[in-house]
mmCIF file of C-alpha atoms and ligand atoms in Angstrom:
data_model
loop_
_atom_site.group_PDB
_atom_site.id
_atom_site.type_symbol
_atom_site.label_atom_id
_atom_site.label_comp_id
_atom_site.label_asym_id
_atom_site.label_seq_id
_atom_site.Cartn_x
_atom_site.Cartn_y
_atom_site.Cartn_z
ATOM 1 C CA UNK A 1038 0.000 0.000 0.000
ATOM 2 C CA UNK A 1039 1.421 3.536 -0.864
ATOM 3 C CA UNK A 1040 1.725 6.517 1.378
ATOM 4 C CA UNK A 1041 -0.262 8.423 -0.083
ATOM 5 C CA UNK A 1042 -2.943 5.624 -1.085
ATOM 6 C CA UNK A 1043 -6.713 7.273 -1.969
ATOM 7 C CA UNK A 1044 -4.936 10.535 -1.499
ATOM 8 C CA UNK A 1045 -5.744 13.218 -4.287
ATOM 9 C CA UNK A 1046 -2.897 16.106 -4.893
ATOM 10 C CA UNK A 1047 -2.065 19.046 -7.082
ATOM 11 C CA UNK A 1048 1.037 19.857 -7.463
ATOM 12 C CA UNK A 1049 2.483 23.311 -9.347
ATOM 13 C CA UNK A 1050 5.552 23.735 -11.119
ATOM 14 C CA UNK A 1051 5.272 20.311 -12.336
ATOM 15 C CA UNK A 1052 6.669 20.731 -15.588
ATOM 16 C CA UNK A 1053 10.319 20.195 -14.409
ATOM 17 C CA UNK A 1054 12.713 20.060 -10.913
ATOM 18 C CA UNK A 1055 11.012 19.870 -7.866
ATOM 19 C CA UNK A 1056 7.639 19.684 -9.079
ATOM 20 C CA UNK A 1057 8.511 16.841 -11.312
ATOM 21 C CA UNK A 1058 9.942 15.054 -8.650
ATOM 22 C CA UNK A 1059 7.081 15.735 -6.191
ATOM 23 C CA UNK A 1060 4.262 14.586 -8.985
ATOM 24 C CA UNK A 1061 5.958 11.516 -9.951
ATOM 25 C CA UNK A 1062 6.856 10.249 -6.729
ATOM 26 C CA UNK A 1063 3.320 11.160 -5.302
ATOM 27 C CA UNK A 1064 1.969 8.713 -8.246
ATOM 28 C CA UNK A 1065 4.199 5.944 -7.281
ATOM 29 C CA UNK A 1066 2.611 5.830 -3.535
ATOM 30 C CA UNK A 1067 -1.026 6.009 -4.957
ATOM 31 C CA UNK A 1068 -1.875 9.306 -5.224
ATOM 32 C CA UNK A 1069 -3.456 11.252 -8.471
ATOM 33 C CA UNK A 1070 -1.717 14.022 -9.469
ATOM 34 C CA UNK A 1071 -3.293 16.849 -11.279
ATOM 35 C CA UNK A 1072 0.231 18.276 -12.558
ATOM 36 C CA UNK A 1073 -0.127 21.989 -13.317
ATOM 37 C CA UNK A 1074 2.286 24.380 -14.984
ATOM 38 C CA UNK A 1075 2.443 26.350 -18.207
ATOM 39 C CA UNK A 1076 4.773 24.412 -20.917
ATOM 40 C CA UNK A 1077 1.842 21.578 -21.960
ATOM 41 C CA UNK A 1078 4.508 19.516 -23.969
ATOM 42 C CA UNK A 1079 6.242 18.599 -20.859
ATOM 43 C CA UNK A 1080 3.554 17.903 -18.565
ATOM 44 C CA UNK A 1081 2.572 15.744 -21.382
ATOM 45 C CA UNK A 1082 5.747 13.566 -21.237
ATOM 46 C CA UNK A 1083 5.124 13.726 -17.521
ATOM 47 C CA UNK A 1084 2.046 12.213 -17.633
ATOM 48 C CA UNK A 1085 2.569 9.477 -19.979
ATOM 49 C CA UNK A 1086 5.559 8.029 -17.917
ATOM 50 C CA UNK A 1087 2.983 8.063 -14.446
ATOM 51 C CA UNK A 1088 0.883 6.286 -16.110
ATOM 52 C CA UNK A 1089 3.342 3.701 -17.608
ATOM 53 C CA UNK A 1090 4.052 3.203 -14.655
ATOM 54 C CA UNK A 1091 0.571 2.364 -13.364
ATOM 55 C CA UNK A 1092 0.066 5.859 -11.283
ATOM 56 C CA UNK A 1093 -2.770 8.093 -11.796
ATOM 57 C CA UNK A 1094 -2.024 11.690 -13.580
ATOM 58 C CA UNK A 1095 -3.593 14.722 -15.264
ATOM 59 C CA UNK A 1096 -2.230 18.015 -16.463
ATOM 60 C CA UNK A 1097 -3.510 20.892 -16.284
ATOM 61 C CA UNK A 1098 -1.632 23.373 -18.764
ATOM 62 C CA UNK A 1099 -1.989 26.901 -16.764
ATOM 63 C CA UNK A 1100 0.135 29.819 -14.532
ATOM 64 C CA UNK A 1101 -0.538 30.403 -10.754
ATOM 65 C CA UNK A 1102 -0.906 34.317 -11.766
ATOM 66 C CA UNK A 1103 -4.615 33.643 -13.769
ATOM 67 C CA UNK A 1104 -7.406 32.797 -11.155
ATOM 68 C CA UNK A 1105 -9.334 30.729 -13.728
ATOM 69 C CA UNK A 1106 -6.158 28.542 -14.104
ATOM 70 C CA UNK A 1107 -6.030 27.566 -10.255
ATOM 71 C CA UNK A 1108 -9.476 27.189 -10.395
ATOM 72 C CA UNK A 1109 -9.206 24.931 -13.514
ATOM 73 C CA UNK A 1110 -7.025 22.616 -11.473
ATOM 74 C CA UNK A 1111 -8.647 22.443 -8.621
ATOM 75 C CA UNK A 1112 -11.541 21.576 -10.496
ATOM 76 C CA UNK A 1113 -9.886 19.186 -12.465
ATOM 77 C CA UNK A 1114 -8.718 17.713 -9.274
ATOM 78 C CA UNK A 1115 -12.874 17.152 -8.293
ATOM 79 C CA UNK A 1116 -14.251 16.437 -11.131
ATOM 80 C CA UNK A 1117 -11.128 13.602 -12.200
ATOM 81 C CA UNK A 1118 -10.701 12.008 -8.925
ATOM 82 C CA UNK A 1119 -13.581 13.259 -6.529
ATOM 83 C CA UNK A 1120 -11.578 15.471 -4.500
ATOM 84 C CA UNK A 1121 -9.133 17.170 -3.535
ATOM 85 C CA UNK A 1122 -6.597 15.988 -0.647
ATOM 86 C CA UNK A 1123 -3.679 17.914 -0.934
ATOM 87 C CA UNK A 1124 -1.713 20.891 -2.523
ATOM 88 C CA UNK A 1125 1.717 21.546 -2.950
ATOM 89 C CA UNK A 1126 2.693 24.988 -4.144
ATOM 90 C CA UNK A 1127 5.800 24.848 -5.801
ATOM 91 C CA UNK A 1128 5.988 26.742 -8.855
ATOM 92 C CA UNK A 1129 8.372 29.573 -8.538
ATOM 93 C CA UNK A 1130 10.422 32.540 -10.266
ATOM 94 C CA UNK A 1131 13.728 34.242 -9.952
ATOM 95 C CA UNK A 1132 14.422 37.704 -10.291
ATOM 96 C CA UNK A 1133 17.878 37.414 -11.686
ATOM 97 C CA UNK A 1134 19.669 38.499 -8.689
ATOM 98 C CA UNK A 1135 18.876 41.820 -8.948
ATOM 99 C CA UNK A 1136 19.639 44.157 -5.877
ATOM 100 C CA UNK A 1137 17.024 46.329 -4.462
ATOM 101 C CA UNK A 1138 18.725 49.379 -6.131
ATOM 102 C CA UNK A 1139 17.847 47.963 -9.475
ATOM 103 C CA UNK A 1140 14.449 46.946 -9.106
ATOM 104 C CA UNK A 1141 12.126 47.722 -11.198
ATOM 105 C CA UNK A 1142 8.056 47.672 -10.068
ATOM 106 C CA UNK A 1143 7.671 45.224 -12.956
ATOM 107 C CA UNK A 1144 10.250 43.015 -11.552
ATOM 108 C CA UNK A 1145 8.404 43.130 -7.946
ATOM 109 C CA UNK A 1146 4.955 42.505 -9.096
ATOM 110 C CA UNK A 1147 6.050 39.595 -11.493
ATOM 111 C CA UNK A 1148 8.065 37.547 -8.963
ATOM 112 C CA UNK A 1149 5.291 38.374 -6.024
ATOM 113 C CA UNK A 1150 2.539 37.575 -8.709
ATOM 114 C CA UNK A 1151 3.908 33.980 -9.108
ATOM 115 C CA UNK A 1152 5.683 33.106 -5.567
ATOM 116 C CA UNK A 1153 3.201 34.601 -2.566
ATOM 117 C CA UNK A 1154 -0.067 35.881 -4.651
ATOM 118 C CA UNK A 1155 0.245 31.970 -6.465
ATOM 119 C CA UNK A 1156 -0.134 30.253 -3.387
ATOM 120 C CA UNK A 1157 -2.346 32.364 -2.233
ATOM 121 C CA UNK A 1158 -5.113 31.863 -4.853
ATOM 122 C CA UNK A 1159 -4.831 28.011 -4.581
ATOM 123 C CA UNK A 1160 -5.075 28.299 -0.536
ATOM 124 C CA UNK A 1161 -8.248 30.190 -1.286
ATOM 125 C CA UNK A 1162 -9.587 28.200 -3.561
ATOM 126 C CA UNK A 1163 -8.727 24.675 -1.845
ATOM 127 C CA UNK A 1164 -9.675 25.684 1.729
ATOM 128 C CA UNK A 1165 -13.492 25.696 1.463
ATOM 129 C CA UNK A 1166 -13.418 22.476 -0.439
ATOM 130 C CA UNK A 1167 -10.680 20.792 2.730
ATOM 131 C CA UNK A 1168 -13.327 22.030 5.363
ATOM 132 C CA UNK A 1169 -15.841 20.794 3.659
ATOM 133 C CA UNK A 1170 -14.423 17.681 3.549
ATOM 134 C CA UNK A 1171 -13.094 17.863 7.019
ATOM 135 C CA UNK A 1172 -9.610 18.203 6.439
ATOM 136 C CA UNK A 1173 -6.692 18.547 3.898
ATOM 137 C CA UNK A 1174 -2.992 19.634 3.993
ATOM 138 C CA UNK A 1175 -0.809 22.054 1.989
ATOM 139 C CA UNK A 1176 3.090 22.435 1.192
ATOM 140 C CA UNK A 1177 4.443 25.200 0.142
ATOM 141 C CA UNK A 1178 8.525 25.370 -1.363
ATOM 142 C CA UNK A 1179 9.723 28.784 -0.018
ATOM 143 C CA UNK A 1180 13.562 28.747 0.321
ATOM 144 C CA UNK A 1181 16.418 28.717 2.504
ATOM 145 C CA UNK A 1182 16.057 32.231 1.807
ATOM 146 C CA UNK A 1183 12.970 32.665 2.830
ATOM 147 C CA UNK A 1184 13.936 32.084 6.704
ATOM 148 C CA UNK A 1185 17.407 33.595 7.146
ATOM 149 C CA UNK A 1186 19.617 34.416 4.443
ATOM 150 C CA UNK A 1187 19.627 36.731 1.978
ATOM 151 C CA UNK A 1188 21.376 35.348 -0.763
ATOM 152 C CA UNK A 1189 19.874 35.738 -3.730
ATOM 153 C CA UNK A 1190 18.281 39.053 -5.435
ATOM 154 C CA UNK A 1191 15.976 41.558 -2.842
ATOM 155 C CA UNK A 1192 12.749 40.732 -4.591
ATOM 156 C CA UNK A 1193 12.783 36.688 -4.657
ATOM 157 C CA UNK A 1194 14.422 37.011 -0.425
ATOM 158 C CA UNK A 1195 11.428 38.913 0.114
ATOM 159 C CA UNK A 1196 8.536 37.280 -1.577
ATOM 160 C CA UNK A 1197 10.119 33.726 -0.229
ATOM 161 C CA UNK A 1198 9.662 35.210 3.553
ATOM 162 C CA UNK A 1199 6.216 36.170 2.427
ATOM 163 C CA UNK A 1200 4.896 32.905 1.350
ATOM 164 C CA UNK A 1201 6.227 31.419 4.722
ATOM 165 C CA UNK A 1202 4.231 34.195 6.668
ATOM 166 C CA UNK A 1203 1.211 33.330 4.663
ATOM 167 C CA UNK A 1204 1.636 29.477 5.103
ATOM 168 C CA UNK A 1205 2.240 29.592 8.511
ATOM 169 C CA UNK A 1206 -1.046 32.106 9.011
ATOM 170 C CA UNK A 1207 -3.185 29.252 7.052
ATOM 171 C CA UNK A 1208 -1.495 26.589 9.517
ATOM 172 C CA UNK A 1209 -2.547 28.395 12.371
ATOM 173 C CA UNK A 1210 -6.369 29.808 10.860
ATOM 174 C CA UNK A 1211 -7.344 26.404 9.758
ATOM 175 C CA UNK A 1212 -5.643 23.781 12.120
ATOM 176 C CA UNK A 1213 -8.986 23.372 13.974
ATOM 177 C CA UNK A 1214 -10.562 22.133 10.794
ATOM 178 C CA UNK A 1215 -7.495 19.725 10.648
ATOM 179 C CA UNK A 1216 -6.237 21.634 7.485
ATOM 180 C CA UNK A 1217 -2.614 21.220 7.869
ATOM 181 C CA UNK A 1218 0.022 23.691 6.063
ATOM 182 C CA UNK A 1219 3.977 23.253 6.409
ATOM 183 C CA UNK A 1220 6.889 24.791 4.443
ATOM 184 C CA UNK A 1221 10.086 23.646 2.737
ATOM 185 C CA UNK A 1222 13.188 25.623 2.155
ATOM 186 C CA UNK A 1223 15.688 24.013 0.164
ATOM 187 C CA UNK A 1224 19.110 25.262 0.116
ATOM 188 C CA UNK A 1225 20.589 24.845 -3.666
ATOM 189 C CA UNK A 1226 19.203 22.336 -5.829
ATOM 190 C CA UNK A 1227 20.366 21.216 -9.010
ATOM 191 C CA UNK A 1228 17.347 22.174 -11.261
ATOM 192 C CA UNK A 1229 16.287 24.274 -14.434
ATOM 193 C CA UNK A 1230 16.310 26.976 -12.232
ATOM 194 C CA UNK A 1231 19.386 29.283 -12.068
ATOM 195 C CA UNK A 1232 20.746 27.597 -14.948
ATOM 196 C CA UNK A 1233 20.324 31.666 -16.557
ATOM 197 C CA UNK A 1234 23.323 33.907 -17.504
ATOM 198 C CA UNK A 1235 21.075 36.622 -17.240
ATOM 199 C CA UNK A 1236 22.118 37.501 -13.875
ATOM 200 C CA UNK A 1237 23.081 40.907 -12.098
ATOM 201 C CA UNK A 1238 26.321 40.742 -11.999
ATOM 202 C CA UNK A 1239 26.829 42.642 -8.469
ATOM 203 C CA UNK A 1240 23.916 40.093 -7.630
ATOM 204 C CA UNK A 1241 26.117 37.240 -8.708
ATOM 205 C CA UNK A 1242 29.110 38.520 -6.995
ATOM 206 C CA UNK A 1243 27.795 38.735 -3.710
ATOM 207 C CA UNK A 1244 25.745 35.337 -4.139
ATOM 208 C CA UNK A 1245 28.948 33.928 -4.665
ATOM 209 C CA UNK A 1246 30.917 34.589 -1.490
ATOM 210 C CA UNK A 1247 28.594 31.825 0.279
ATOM 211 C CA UNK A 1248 29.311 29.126 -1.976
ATOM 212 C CA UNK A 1249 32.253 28.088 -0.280
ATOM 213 C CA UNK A 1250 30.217 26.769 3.008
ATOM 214 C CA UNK A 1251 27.391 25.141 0.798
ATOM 215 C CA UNK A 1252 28.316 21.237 1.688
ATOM 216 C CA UNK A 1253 26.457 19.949 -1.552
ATOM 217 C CA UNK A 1254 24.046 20.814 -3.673
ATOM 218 C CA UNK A 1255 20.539 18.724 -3.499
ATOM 219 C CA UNK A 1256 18.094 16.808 -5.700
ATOM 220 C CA UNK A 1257 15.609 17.539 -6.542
ATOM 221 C CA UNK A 1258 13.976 13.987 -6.009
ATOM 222 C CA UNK A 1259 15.153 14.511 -1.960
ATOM 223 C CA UNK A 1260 13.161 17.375 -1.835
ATOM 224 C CA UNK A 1261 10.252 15.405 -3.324
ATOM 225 C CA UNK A 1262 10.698 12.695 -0.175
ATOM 226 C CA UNK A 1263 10.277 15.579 2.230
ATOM 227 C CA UNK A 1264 6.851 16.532 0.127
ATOM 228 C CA UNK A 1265 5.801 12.781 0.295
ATOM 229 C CA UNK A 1266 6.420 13.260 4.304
ATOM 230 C CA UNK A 1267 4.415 16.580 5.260
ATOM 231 C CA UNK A 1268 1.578 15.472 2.636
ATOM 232 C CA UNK A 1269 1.394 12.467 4.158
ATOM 233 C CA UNK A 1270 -0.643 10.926 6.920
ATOM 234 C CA UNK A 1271 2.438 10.034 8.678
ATOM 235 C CA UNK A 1272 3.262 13.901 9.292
ATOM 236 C CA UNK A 1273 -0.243 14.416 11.032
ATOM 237 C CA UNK A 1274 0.887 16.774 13.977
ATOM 238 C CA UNK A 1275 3.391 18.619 11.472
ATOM 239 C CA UNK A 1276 1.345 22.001 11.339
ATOM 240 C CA UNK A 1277 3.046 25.169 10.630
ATOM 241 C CA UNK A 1278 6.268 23.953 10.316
ATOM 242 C CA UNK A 1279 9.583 25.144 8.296
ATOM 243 C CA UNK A 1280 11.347 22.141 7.380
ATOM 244 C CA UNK A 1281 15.086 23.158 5.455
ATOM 245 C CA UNK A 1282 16.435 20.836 3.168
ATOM 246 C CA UNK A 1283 20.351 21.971 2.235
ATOM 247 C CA UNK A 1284 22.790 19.607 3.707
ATOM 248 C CA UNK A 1285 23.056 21.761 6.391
ATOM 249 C CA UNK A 1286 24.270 24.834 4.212
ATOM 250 C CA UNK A 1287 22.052 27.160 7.030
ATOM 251 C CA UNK A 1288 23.838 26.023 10.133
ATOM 252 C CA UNK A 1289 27.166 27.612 9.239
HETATM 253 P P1 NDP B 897 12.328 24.817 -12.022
HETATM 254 O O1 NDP B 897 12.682 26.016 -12.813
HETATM 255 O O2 NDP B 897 12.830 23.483 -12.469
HETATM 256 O O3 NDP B 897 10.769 24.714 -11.829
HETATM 257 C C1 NDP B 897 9.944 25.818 -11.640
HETATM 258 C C2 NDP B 897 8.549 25.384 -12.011
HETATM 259 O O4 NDP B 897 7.650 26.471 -11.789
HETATM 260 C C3 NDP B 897 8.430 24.986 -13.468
HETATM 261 O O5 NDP B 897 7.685 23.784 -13.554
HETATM 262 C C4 NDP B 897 7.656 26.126 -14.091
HETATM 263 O O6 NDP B 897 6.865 25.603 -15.137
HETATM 264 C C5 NDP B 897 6.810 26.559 -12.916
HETATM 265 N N1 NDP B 897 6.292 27.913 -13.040
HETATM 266 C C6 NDP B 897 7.000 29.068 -13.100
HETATM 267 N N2 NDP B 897 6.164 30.104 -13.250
HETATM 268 C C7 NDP B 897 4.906 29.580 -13.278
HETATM 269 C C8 NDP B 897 3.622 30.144 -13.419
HETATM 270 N N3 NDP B 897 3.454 31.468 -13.566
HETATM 271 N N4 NDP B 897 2.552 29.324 -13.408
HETATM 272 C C9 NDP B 897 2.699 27.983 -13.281
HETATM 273 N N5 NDP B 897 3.896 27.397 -13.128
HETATM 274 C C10 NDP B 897 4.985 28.192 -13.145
HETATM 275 O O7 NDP B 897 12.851 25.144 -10.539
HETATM 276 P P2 NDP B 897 12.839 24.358 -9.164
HETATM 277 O O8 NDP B 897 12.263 23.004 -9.287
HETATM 278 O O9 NDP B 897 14.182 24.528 -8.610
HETATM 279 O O10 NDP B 897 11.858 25.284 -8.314
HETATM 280 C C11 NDP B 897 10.801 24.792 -7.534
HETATM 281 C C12 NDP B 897 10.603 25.701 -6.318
HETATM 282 O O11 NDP B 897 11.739 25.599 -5.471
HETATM 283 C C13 NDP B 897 10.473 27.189 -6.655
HETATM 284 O O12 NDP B 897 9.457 27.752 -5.857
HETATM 285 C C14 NDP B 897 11.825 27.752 -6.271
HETATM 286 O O13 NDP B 897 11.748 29.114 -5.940
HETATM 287 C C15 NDP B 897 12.170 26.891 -5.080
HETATM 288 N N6 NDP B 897 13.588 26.826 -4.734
HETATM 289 C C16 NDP B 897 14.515 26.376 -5.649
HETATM 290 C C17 NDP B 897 15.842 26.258 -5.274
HETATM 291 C C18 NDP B 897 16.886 25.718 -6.210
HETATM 292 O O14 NDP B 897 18.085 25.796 -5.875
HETATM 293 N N7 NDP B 897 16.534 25.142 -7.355
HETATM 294 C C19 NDP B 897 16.293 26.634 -3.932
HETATM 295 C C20 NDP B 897 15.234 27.066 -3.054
HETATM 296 C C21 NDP B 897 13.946 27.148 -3.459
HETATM 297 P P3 NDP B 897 6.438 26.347 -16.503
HETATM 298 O O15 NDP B 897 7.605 27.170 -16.945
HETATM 299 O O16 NDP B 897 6.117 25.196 -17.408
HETATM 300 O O17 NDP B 897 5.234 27.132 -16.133
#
């Protein structure tokens, strides 16, 4: 029996790294995965190897910045499997390093758009449908710096401490409805993301310094066990929680 046996989940981002990871390991411990994220093509491939290999999948081709698209996947999640169980909110942007001096209000609103206002609309849209069905739990991938460091541009530390605020104020709103909602915060993981030259340079530079005490770099499918964990039954008085995931890159 899998882990997450019966268990319904969307998961974000799931068109490469983390969310990948997440969606395809979530399938081989019995869950169905609605897989959302906006390049069709390889949610696509995604789904075809789930269900090769017996696991339950849909995608949902859409961006965490439309309302109708989180609402498409939630109801996708309903109307496909009968409910909804779970939601991990992974997808995420960078903001190219870029100190605060250089920020642009575009910049802001883009990054904040996809990383805390993303989230947002899919713990808006899921919570009536959890208490409904008395209970439900969310994860949400904020970042090593989202809890102490600030290494990476101004706009991504920010909206990173953000999302934790607002996942920890759903943990605490909703945990007598036994809606659960923890956080992960990765240290560096060897993704599609930051794999972009188009980096601020002073950004870069200061980024840089840090590298030396950064043990190893992660997978991404390591960051999917810790998913599998807090979605899990087996993490039922997890609530709230930051959990990091860096090889213990924070602790120096
Ligand atoms: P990837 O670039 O591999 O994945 C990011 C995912 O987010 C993609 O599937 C992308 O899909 C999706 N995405 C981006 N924008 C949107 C949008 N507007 N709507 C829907 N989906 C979107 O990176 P990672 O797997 O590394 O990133 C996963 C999470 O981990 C992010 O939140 C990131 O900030 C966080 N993180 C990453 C670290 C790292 O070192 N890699 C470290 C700490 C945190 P598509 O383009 O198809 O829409």
């Amino acid at each position: 029996m899998g882990r997450l046996e019966n268990k319904v989940a969307v998961v974000t981002g799931a068109s490469s790294g983390m969310g990948e990871a997440i969606a395809k390991l979530f399938a081989s411990e019995g869950a169905s995965v609605v897989a959302m994220a906006r390049r069709k093509e390889r949610l696509d491939d995604l789904i075809k190897e789930i269900e090769a290999g017996g696991g339950k999948a849909t995608a949902v081709a859409g961006d965490v910045t439309i309302e109708e698209d989180v609402q498409n996947s939630i109801k996708t999640a309903v109307d496909e499997y009968g409910k909804l169980d779970i939601v991990i909110s992974n997808a995420g942007l960078l903001d190219q390093m870029t100190p605060v001096a250089d920020v642009t209000d575009d910049l802001w609103d883009a990054v904040f758009d996809v990383n805390v206002k993303g989230p947002m609309r899919f713990f808006r849209a899921a919570i009536p449908l959890m208490e409904e069905a008395g209970g439900g739990t969310f994860v949400t991938v904020s970042s090593l710096g989202g809890i102490k460091c600030g290494i990476a541009g101004s706009t991504y530390i920010a909206s990173k401490h953000a999302v934790l605020g607002l996942a920890k104020s759903v943990a605490y709103m909703y945990a007598d409805k036994n809606i659960r909602s923890n956080v992960i915060a990765p240290g560096a993981v060897m993704t599609e993301m930051g794999q972009t030259s188009d980096t601020s340079e002073r950004g870069m530079e200061r980024a840089q310094l840090t590298m030396a005490c950064m043990p190893r770099m992660g997978e991404a499918s390591e960051i999917a066990q810790l998913a599998l964990f807090l979605a899990s039954d087996e993490s039922s008085l997890v609530n709230g929680a930051v959990v990091t995931a860096d090889a213990g890159w924070g602790a120096g």
